[in-house]
Amino acid sequence: MKTLLSESIEHTPIGITIVEGGCGNVMIANSAGAKISGIKVSDSDSSMPIMEYLKKWPELFQNSTVCNLKDLPLAKAYFNKQNIEAEFIVKTSCCERTLLIASAPVLDEKGAVIAAVMIFSDITERKRLEESQRLSQLGKLASDMAHEINNPLLVVSGRAQLLSMEQNLTSSVKQNLDVIRDQCERAKNVILRMLKFSKTKAGDIKEENILDPLNLVIDILAHQFSLDNITIVKKFAKDLPLVKIDEEQMNEVFINLIKNAAESMISKGVITISTLVDNNMVRVDISDIGCGIPPEHLQRIFNPFFTTKKNGTGLGVSVSYGIIKAHGGDIKYSSIPGKGTTVSIFLPCAGK
């Protein structure tokens, strides 16, 4: 029976690690777990202490909220008797993956830990599919809303324009009509952005140097930034591979994200823009020394209409994210509240 159980665990397609409670040694770490995590425990390591096993994990968790060994799910189950189930972004040798990890202690009748179990699976592809479906549904909703709102908005704007042409209007009425027209124009711009969000497909694709749209946007923003005492520092790698991009869409991405960086700094500040090659991807980092983004906001950063700005639409980042995804790339944020934020844009090298 014991052999059957061991064989069943070994051939299960999800990662399973079991630690014995008394001695604190790893009893079982199956092949699926080694494949998912890249951490192999050989037969000769079958009595490996839990802390030795956990020391193999931190490299995976370098981009997550895990700060030390005892923050790892298996450690919390073993040392703190905690049940944990959470998703973690981990970095393997080739790319970032999303793991669903669950861990739990096994207790005896006195409440002592006799074992700790961790099971984990790679859900990266499932998350990508869910994200794709979510963006598709939101895109349709945005398109429908834009068309439904646009028609009555045109009527309001048109009537306000006609009224403003009447004779003998008081200054108060004229002022109110100006407000109506201004707000209609603002709503119109929001609708245009909603329509862009619903149509974030790469269009006129050409092989380009990413520095071409990047330098163009920096030049466009330079005058306003000089007035706002914001300095842009360029750290561009030489001989970057070409990328396949729609240059107009890429201009919009860079304008959105660089302006966001500027707006995060209350007074004068520095925006550092870096380019490099990262695993067959051209990466552009936009770093500021602004207020940073709280973790609870960072989780919602790509959600359409999510904004903390007084007059923001919450579409700039989501539109940019949709554009980059349509180019086969990705956008990632890292932030420390009170110190600043870095947004990283990844685009596949042409021909890769």
Short mmCIF file of C-alpha atoms in Angstrom, two decimals:
data_model
loop_
_atom_site.label_atom_id
_atom_site.label_comp_id
_atom_site.label_asym_id
_atom_site.label_seq_id
_atom_site.Cartn_x
_atom_site.Cartn_y
_atom_site.Cartn_z
CA MET A 1 0.00 0.00 0.00
CA LYS A 2 2.87 2.35 0.89
CA THR A 3 4.53 1.66 -2.47
CA LEU A 4 1.25 2.31 -4.30
CA LEU A 5 0.83 5.63 -2.49
CA SER A 6 4.41 6.68 -3.25
CA GLU A 7 4.04 5.75 -6.92
CA SER A 8 0.74 7.63 -7.15
CA ILE A 9 2.30 10.79 -5.70
CA GLU A 10 5.34 10.46 -7.97
CA HIS A 11 3.20 10.27 -11.11
CA THR A 12 0.71 12.98 -10.13
CA PRO A 13 0.95 15.91 -12.63
CA ILE A 14 1.02 18.53 -9.86
CA GLY A 15 3.94 19.26 -7.56
CA ILE A 16 3.78 17.64 -4.13
CA THR A 17 6.21 18.12 -1.26
CA ILE A 18 5.72 16.48 2.14
CA VAL A 19 7.79 17.27 5.23
CA GLU A 20 7.86 14.96 8.25
CA GLY A 21 6.86 16.75 11.43
CA GLY A 22 9.16 15.19 14.01
CA CYS A 23 12.54 15.51 12.31
CA GLY A 24 11.57 18.25 9.87
CA ASN A 25 12.99 16.42 6.87
CA VAL A 26 11.59 16.32 3.33
CA MET A 27 9.95 12.92 2.90
CA ILE A 28 8.58 13.37 -0.63
CA ALA A 29 9.23 15.82 -3.46
CA ASN A 30 7.84 14.41 -6.69
CA SER A 31 9.01 14.74 -10.30
CA ALA A 32 6.19 17.09 -11.33
CA GLY A 33 7.29 19.49 -8.60
CA ALA A 34 10.86 19.39 -9.87
CA LYS A 35 9.68 20.08 -13.42
CA ILE A 36 7.45 23.00 -12.38
CA SER A 37 9.90 24.64 -9.97
CA GLY A 38 13.23 23.54 -11.40
CA ILE A 39 14.15 22.32 -7.90
CA LYS A 40 15.10 18.65 -7.86
CA VAL A 41 15.39 16.60 -4.68
CA SER A 42 17.27 13.38 -5.47
CA ASP A 43 16.93 10.10 -3.60
CA SER A 44 20.12 10.94 -1.73
CA ASP A 45 18.40 14.11 -0.46
CA SER A 46 15.37 12.26 0.87
CA SER A 47 16.30 13.25 4.44
CA MET A 48 16.97 16.88 3.53
CA PRO A 49 15.98 19.26 6.38
CA ILE A 50 13.11 21.59 5.53
CA MET A 51 15.29 24.72 5.77
CA GLU A 52 17.79 23.28 3.29
CA TYR A 53 14.93 22.56 0.89
CA LEU A 54 13.45 26.03 1.37
CA LYS A 55 16.80 27.66 0.59
CA LYS A 56 16.37 26.41 -2.98
CA TRP A 57 13.18 28.47 -3.45
CA PRO A 58 13.96 32.21 -2.90
CA GLU A 59 15.39 32.76 -6.40
CA LEU A 60 11.98 31.79 -7.77
CA PHE A 61 10.21 34.29 -5.56
CA GLN A 62 12.44 37.32 -6.22
CA ASN A 63 9.58 39.28 -7.84
CA SER A 64 6.91 38.36 -5.28
CA THR A 65 5.91 39.46 -1.79
CA VAL A 66 7.99 36.67 -0.21
CA CYS A 67 10.79 38.34 1.76
CA ASN A 68 12.44 35.46 3.65
CA LEU A 69 12.34 31.69 3.96
CA LYS A 70 9.65 31.62 6.63
CA ASP A 71 7.31 33.58 4.32
CA LEU A 72 7.21 30.57 1.96
CA PRO A 73 3.91 28.64 2.01
CA LEU A 74 5.47 25.34 3.14
CA ALA A 75 7.28 27.12 5.98
CA LYS A 76 4.07 28.77 7.18
CA ALA A 77 2.35 25.38 7.25
CA TYR A 78 5.20 23.68 9.11
CA PHE A 79 6.25 26.39 11.56
CA ASN A 80 3.02 28.38 12.04
CA LYS A 81 0.36 25.70 11.42
CA GLN A 82 -1.17 27.94 8.74
CA ASN A 83 -3.24 26.87 5.75
CA ILE A 84 -2.13 28.83 2.69
CA GLU A 85 -3.58 28.98 -0.81
CA ALA A 86 -2.35 31.75 -3.08
CA GLU A 87 -1.02 32.59 -6.52
CA PHE A 88 2.62 33.60 -6.83
CA ILE A 89 4.55 35.11 -9.72
CA VAL A 90 7.87 33.28 -9.83
CA LYS A 91 10.91 33.56 -12.07
CA THR A 92 12.28 30.38 -13.59
CA SER A 93 15.45 30.11 -15.66
CA CYS A 94 13.65 31.22 -18.83
CA CYS A 95 10.61 33.29 -17.93
CA GLU A 96 8.08 34.36 -15.36
CA ARG A 97 5.36 31.90 -14.43
CA THR A 98 2.27 31.92 -12.22
CA LEU A 99 2.10 29.14 -9.64
CA LEU A 100 -0.94 28.21 -7.57
CA ILE A 101 0.45 26.99 -4.25
CA ALA A 102 -1.47 25.43 -1.38
CA SER A 103 0.09 24.22 1.84
CA ALA A 104 -1.32 22.83 5.07
CA PRO A 105 -0.13 21.24 8.30
CA VAL A 106 -1.16 17.73 9.31
CA LEU A 107 -1.85 17.70 13.06
CA ASP A 108 -2.21 14.90 15.58
CA GLU A 109 -4.92 14.77 18.22
CA LYS A 110 -2.83 17.04 20.49
CA GLY A 111 -2.38 19.68 17.79
CA ALA A 112 1.27 18.88 17.11
CA VAL A 113 2.54 18.99 13.52
CA ILE A 114 3.21 15.47 12.26
CA ALA A 115 3.66 16.58 8.64
CA ALA A 116 3.34 19.56 6.33
CA VAL A 117 2.12 19.24 2.76
CA MET A 118 2.57 21.62 -0.17
CA ILE A 119 0.94 21.12 -3.56
CA PHE A 120 1.55 23.45 -6.49
CA SER A 121 0.78 23.73 -10.18
CA ASP A 122 1.73 26.00 -13.06
CA ILE A 123 -1.37 28.00 -14.06
CA THR A 124 0.39 30.47 -16.38
CA GLU A 125 -1.48 29.45 -19.53
CA ARG A 126 -4.81 29.42 -17.73
CA LYS A 127 -4.19 32.94 -16.43
CA ARG A 128 -3.26 34.14 -19.92
CA LEU A 129 -6.45 32.67 -21.36
CA GLU A 130 -8.53 34.25 -18.59
CA GLU A 131 -6.85 37.61 -19.18
CA SER A 132 -7.43 37.37 -22.92
CA GLN A 133 -11.12 36.56 -22.41
CA ARG A 134 -11.48 39.35 -19.84
CA LEU A 135 -9.94 41.93 -22.17
CA SER A 136 -12.12 40.74 -25.03
CA GLN A 137 -15.29 41.07 -22.95
CA LEU A 138 -14.26 44.46 -21.60
CA GLY A 139 -13.41 45.61 -25.10
CA LYS A 140 -16.90 44.74 -26.33
CA LEU A 141 -18.46 46.44 -23.30
CA ALA A 142 -16.36 49.56 -23.89
CA SER A 143 -17.36 49.65 -27.55
CA ASP A 144 -21.07 49.24 -26.76
CA MET A 145 -20.94 51.90 -24.05
CA ALA A 146 -19.09 54.33 -26.30
CA HIS A 147 -21.69 54.08 -29.06
CA GLU A 148 -24.63 54.32 -26.65
CA ILE A 149 -23.22 57.40 -24.93
CA ASN A 150 -21.95 59.17 -28.03
CA ASN A 151 -25.34 59.84 -29.65
CA PRO A 152 -27.02 61.68 -26.74
CA LEU A 153 -23.75 63.46 -26.07
CA LEU A 154 -23.76 64.88 -29.60
CA VAL A 155 -27.31 66.13 -29.05
CA VAL A 156 -26.38 67.89 -25.79
CA SER A 157 -23.27 69.43 -27.32
CA GLY A 158 -25.16 70.55 -30.42
CA ARG A 159 -28.00 72.14 -28.45
CA ALA A 160 -25.51 73.97 -26.25
CA GLN A 161 -23.79 75.29 -29.37
CA LEU A 162 -27.13 76.51 -30.80
CA LEU A 163 -28.09 78.19 -27.53
CA SER A 164 -24.76 79.99 -27.34
CA MET A 165 -25.61 81.67 -30.67
CA GLU A 166 -28.75 83.28 -29.22
CA GLN A 167 -28.78 87.04 -28.70
CA ASN A 168 -29.02 88.82 -25.35
CA LEU A 169 -27.65 85.96 -23.27
CA THR A 170 -26.48 86.90 -19.78
CA SER A 171 -22.85 86.31 -18.87
CA SER A 172 -23.95 83.62 -16.41
CA VAL A 173 -25.81 81.68 -19.11
CA LYS A 174 -22.87 82.01 -21.51
CA GLN A 175 -20.53 80.72 -18.82
CA ASN A 176 -22.76 77.73 -18.11
CA LEU A 177 -23.01 76.91 -21.82
CA ASP A 178 -19.22 77.02 -22.04
CA VAL A 179 -19.03 74.57 -19.15
CA ILE A 180 -21.50 72.24 -20.92
CA ARG A 181 -19.47 72.32 -24.14
CA ASP A 182 -16.18 71.78 -22.29
CA GLN A 183 -17.56 68.80 -20.38
CA CYS A 184 -19.05 67.35 -23.58
CA GLU A 185 -15.61 67.62 -25.18
CA ARG A 186 -14.05 65.86 -22.19
CA ALA A 187 -16.67 63.10 -22.39
CA LYS A 188 -16.00 62.80 -26.12
CA ASN A 189 -12.30 62.23 -25.40
CA VAL A 190 -13.18 59.55 -22.87
CA ILE A 191 -15.33 57.83 -25.49
CA LEU A 192 -12.49 57.93 -28.02
CA ARG A 193 -10.23 56.26 -25.47
CA MET A 194 -12.89 53.64 -24.78
CA LEU A 195 -13.06 52.89 -28.49
CA LYS A 196 -9.28 52.62 -28.63
CA PHE A 197 -9.42 50.15 -25.75
CA SER A 198 -11.97 48.06 -27.64
CA LYS A 199 -9.74 47.96 -30.73
CA THR A 200 -6.29 47.34 -29.26
CA LYS A 201 -5.04 45.28 -32.18
CA ALA A 202 -1.64 45.85 -33.69
CA GLY A 203 -2.20 47.65 -36.99
CA ASP A 204 0.51 48.91 -39.34
CA ILE A 205 3.32 46.59 -38.24
CA LYS A 206 6.88 47.28 -39.35
CA GLU A 207 10.32 46.29 -38.11
CA GLU A 208 11.58 49.31 -36.22
CA ASN A 209 14.17 50.34 -33.68
CA ILE A 210 12.25 50.95 -30.45
CA LEU A 211 14.35 54.08 -29.91
CA ASP A 212 12.60 55.80 -32.83
CA PRO A 213 9.16 56.18 -31.19
CA LEU A 214 10.77 56.49 -27.76
CA ASN A 215 12.96 59.46 -28.73
CA LEU A 216 10.06 61.06 -30.60
CA VAL A 217 7.84 60.96 -27.50
CA ILE A 218 10.64 62.28 -25.28
CA ASP A 219 11.10 65.22 -27.68
CA ILE A 220 7.34 65.91 -27.65
CA LEU A 221 7.22 65.97 -23.84
CA ALA A 222 10.57 67.70 -23.26
CA HIS A 223 9.29 71.31 -23.25
CA GLN A 224 6.49 70.67 -20.75
CA PHE A 225 8.82 68.64 -18.56
CA SER A 226 11.37 71.47 -18.50
CA LEU A 227 8.62 73.82 -17.27
CA ASP A 228 7.72 71.28 -14.56
CA ASN A 229 11.39 70.82 -13.50
CA ILE A 230 11.39 67.18 -14.57
CA THR A 231 14.60 65.72 -15.95
CA ILE A 232 14.70 62.72 -18.28
CA VAL A 233 17.79 60.52 -18.04
CA LYS A 234 18.39 58.16 -20.98
CA LYS A 235 20.21 54.87 -20.49
CA PHE A 236 19.89 53.31 -23.93
CA ALA A 237 21.71 50.12 -24.88
CA LYS A 238 23.57 50.14 -28.18
CA ASP A 239 22.70 47.90 -31.12
CA LEU A 240 19.26 46.90 -29.89
CA PRO A 241 17.50 44.28 -32.03
CA LEU A 242 14.60 45.52 -34.12
CA VAL A 243 11.04 44.95 -32.96
CA LYS A 244 7.82 44.55 -34.96
CA ILE A 245 5.60 47.44 -33.93
CA ASP A 246 2.86 49.80 -34.98
CA GLU A 247 4.80 53.01 -34.38
CA GLU A 248 1.71 55.18 -33.86
CA GLN A 249 0.37 52.83 -31.20
CA MET A 250 3.79 52.66 -29.56
CA ASN A 251 3.87 56.46 -29.41
CA GLU A 252 0.61 56.35 -27.46
CA VAL A 253 1.99 53.74 -25.04
CA PHE A 254 5.10 55.78 -24.29
CA ILE A 255 3.16 59.04 -23.91
CA ASN A 256 0.74 57.39 -21.46
CA LEU A 257 3.39 55.73 -19.32
CA ILE A 258 5.96 58.55 -19.30
CA LYS A 259 3.29 61.13 -18.43
CA ASN A 260 2.09 58.87 -15.61
CA ALA A 261 5.65 58.79 -14.27
CA ALA A 262 5.82 62.60 -14.39
CA GLU A 263 2.46 63.02 -12.68
CA SER A 264 3.58 60.80 -9.78
CA MET A 265 6.15 63.43 -8.75
CA ILE A 266 4.73 66.44 -6.91
CA SER A 267 7.51 68.88 -7.77
CA LYS A 268 10.79 68.46 -9.60
CA GLY A 269 11.96 64.95 -10.24
CA VAL A 270 13.86 62.54 -12.47
CA ILE A 271 12.53 59.97 -14.92
CA THR A 272 15.08 57.37 -15.97
CA ILE A 273 14.36 55.55 -19.23
CA SER A 274 16.46 52.47 -19.94
CA THR A 275 16.55 49.96 -22.78
CA LEU A 276 18.10 46.50 -22.80
CA VAL A 277 17.69 42.97 -24.15
CA ASP A 278 16.08 40.49 -21.76
CA ASN A 279 15.54 36.85 -22.87
CA ASN A 280 14.91 37.57 -26.58
CA MET A 281 12.79 40.57 -25.64
CA VAL A 282 13.58 44.25 -25.96
CA ARG A 283 12.79 45.81 -22.60
CA VAL A 284 12.08 49.47 -21.90
CA ASP A 285 12.13 50.54 -18.23
CA ILE A 286 10.51 53.84 -17.22
CA SER A 287 11.47 54.66 -13.61
CA ASP A 288 10.37 57.60 -11.49
CA ILE A 289 11.12 58.80 -7.96
CA GLY A 290 7.51 59.63 -7.24
CA CYS A 291 4.96 58.61 -4.64
CA GLY A 292 4.91 54.93 -5.61
CA ILE A 293 1.88 52.66 -5.86
CA PRO A 294 0.38 50.82 -2.86
CA PRO A 295 0.18 47.01 -3.29
CA GLU A 296 -3.63 47.06 -3.26
CA HIS A 297 -3.61 49.52 -6.20
CA LEU A 298 -0.85 47.66 -8.03
CA GLN A 299 -3.09 44.58 -8.23
CA ARG A 300 -5.69 46.64 -10.14
CA ILE A 301 -3.33 48.70 -12.28
CA PHE A 302 -4.43 47.15 -15.60
CA ASN A 303 -8.16 47.25 -14.84
CA PRO A 304 -10.03 49.58 -17.22
CA PHE A 305 -11.47 52.68 -15.51
CA PHE A 306 -9.37 52.17 -12.36
CA THR A 307 -7.71 55.44 -11.41
CA THR A 308 -6.65 57.38 -8.32
CA LYS A 309 -6.38 60.66 -10.24
CA LYS A 310 -9.03 63.31 -9.66
CA ASN A 311 -9.65 63.84 -13.38
CA GLY A 312 -8.33 60.53 -14.69
CA THR A 313 -10.30 58.15 -16.91
CA GLY A 314 -8.49 54.98 -15.85
CA LEU A 315 -7.94 53.99 -19.47
CA GLY A 316 -4.35 55.07 -20.19
CA VAL A 317 -2.63 52.07 -18.63
CA SER A 318 -5.26 49.54 -19.74
CA VAL A 319 -5.12 50.80 -23.34
CA SER A 320 -1.30 50.63 -23.24
CA TYR A 321 -1.47 47.12 -21.81
CA GLY A 322 -3.84 46.02 -24.57
CA ILE A 323 -1.56 47.47 -27.25
CA ILE A 324 1.54 45.75 -25.90
CA LYS A 325 -0.31 42.43 -25.51
CA ALA A 326 -1.47 42.73 -29.14
CA HIS A 327 2.20 43.04 -30.09
CA GLY A 328 3.00 39.79 -28.28
CA GLY A 329 4.64 41.63 -25.39
CA ASP A 330 3.96 42.39 -21.76
CA ILE A 331 3.99 45.22 -19.21
CA LYS A 332 5.09 44.74 -15.61
CA TYR A 333 5.08 47.15 -12.67
CA SER A 334 7.28 47.20 -9.59
CA SER A 335 6.82 49.91 -6.98
CA ILE A 336 7.84 50.96 -3.49
CA PRO A 337 5.38 53.40 -1.90
CA GLY A 338 7.12 56.67 -1.12
CA LYS A 339 10.16 55.87 -3.28
CA GLY A 340 9.01 55.37 -6.85
CA THR A 341 7.81 53.07 -9.59
CA THR A 342 9.32 51.24 -12.54
CA VAL A 343 7.17 50.11 -15.44
CA SER A 344 8.83 47.60 -17.77
CA ILE A 345 7.65 47.12 -21.34
CA PHE A 346 8.64 43.86 -23.06
CA LEU A 347 8.49 43.41 -26.85
CA PRO A 348 9.65 40.35 -28.81
CA CYS A 349 12.75 40.84 -30.92
CA ALA A 350 11.96 40.69 -34.63
CA GLY A 351 12.48 37.21 -36.03
CA LYS A 352 12.23 35.52 -32.62
#
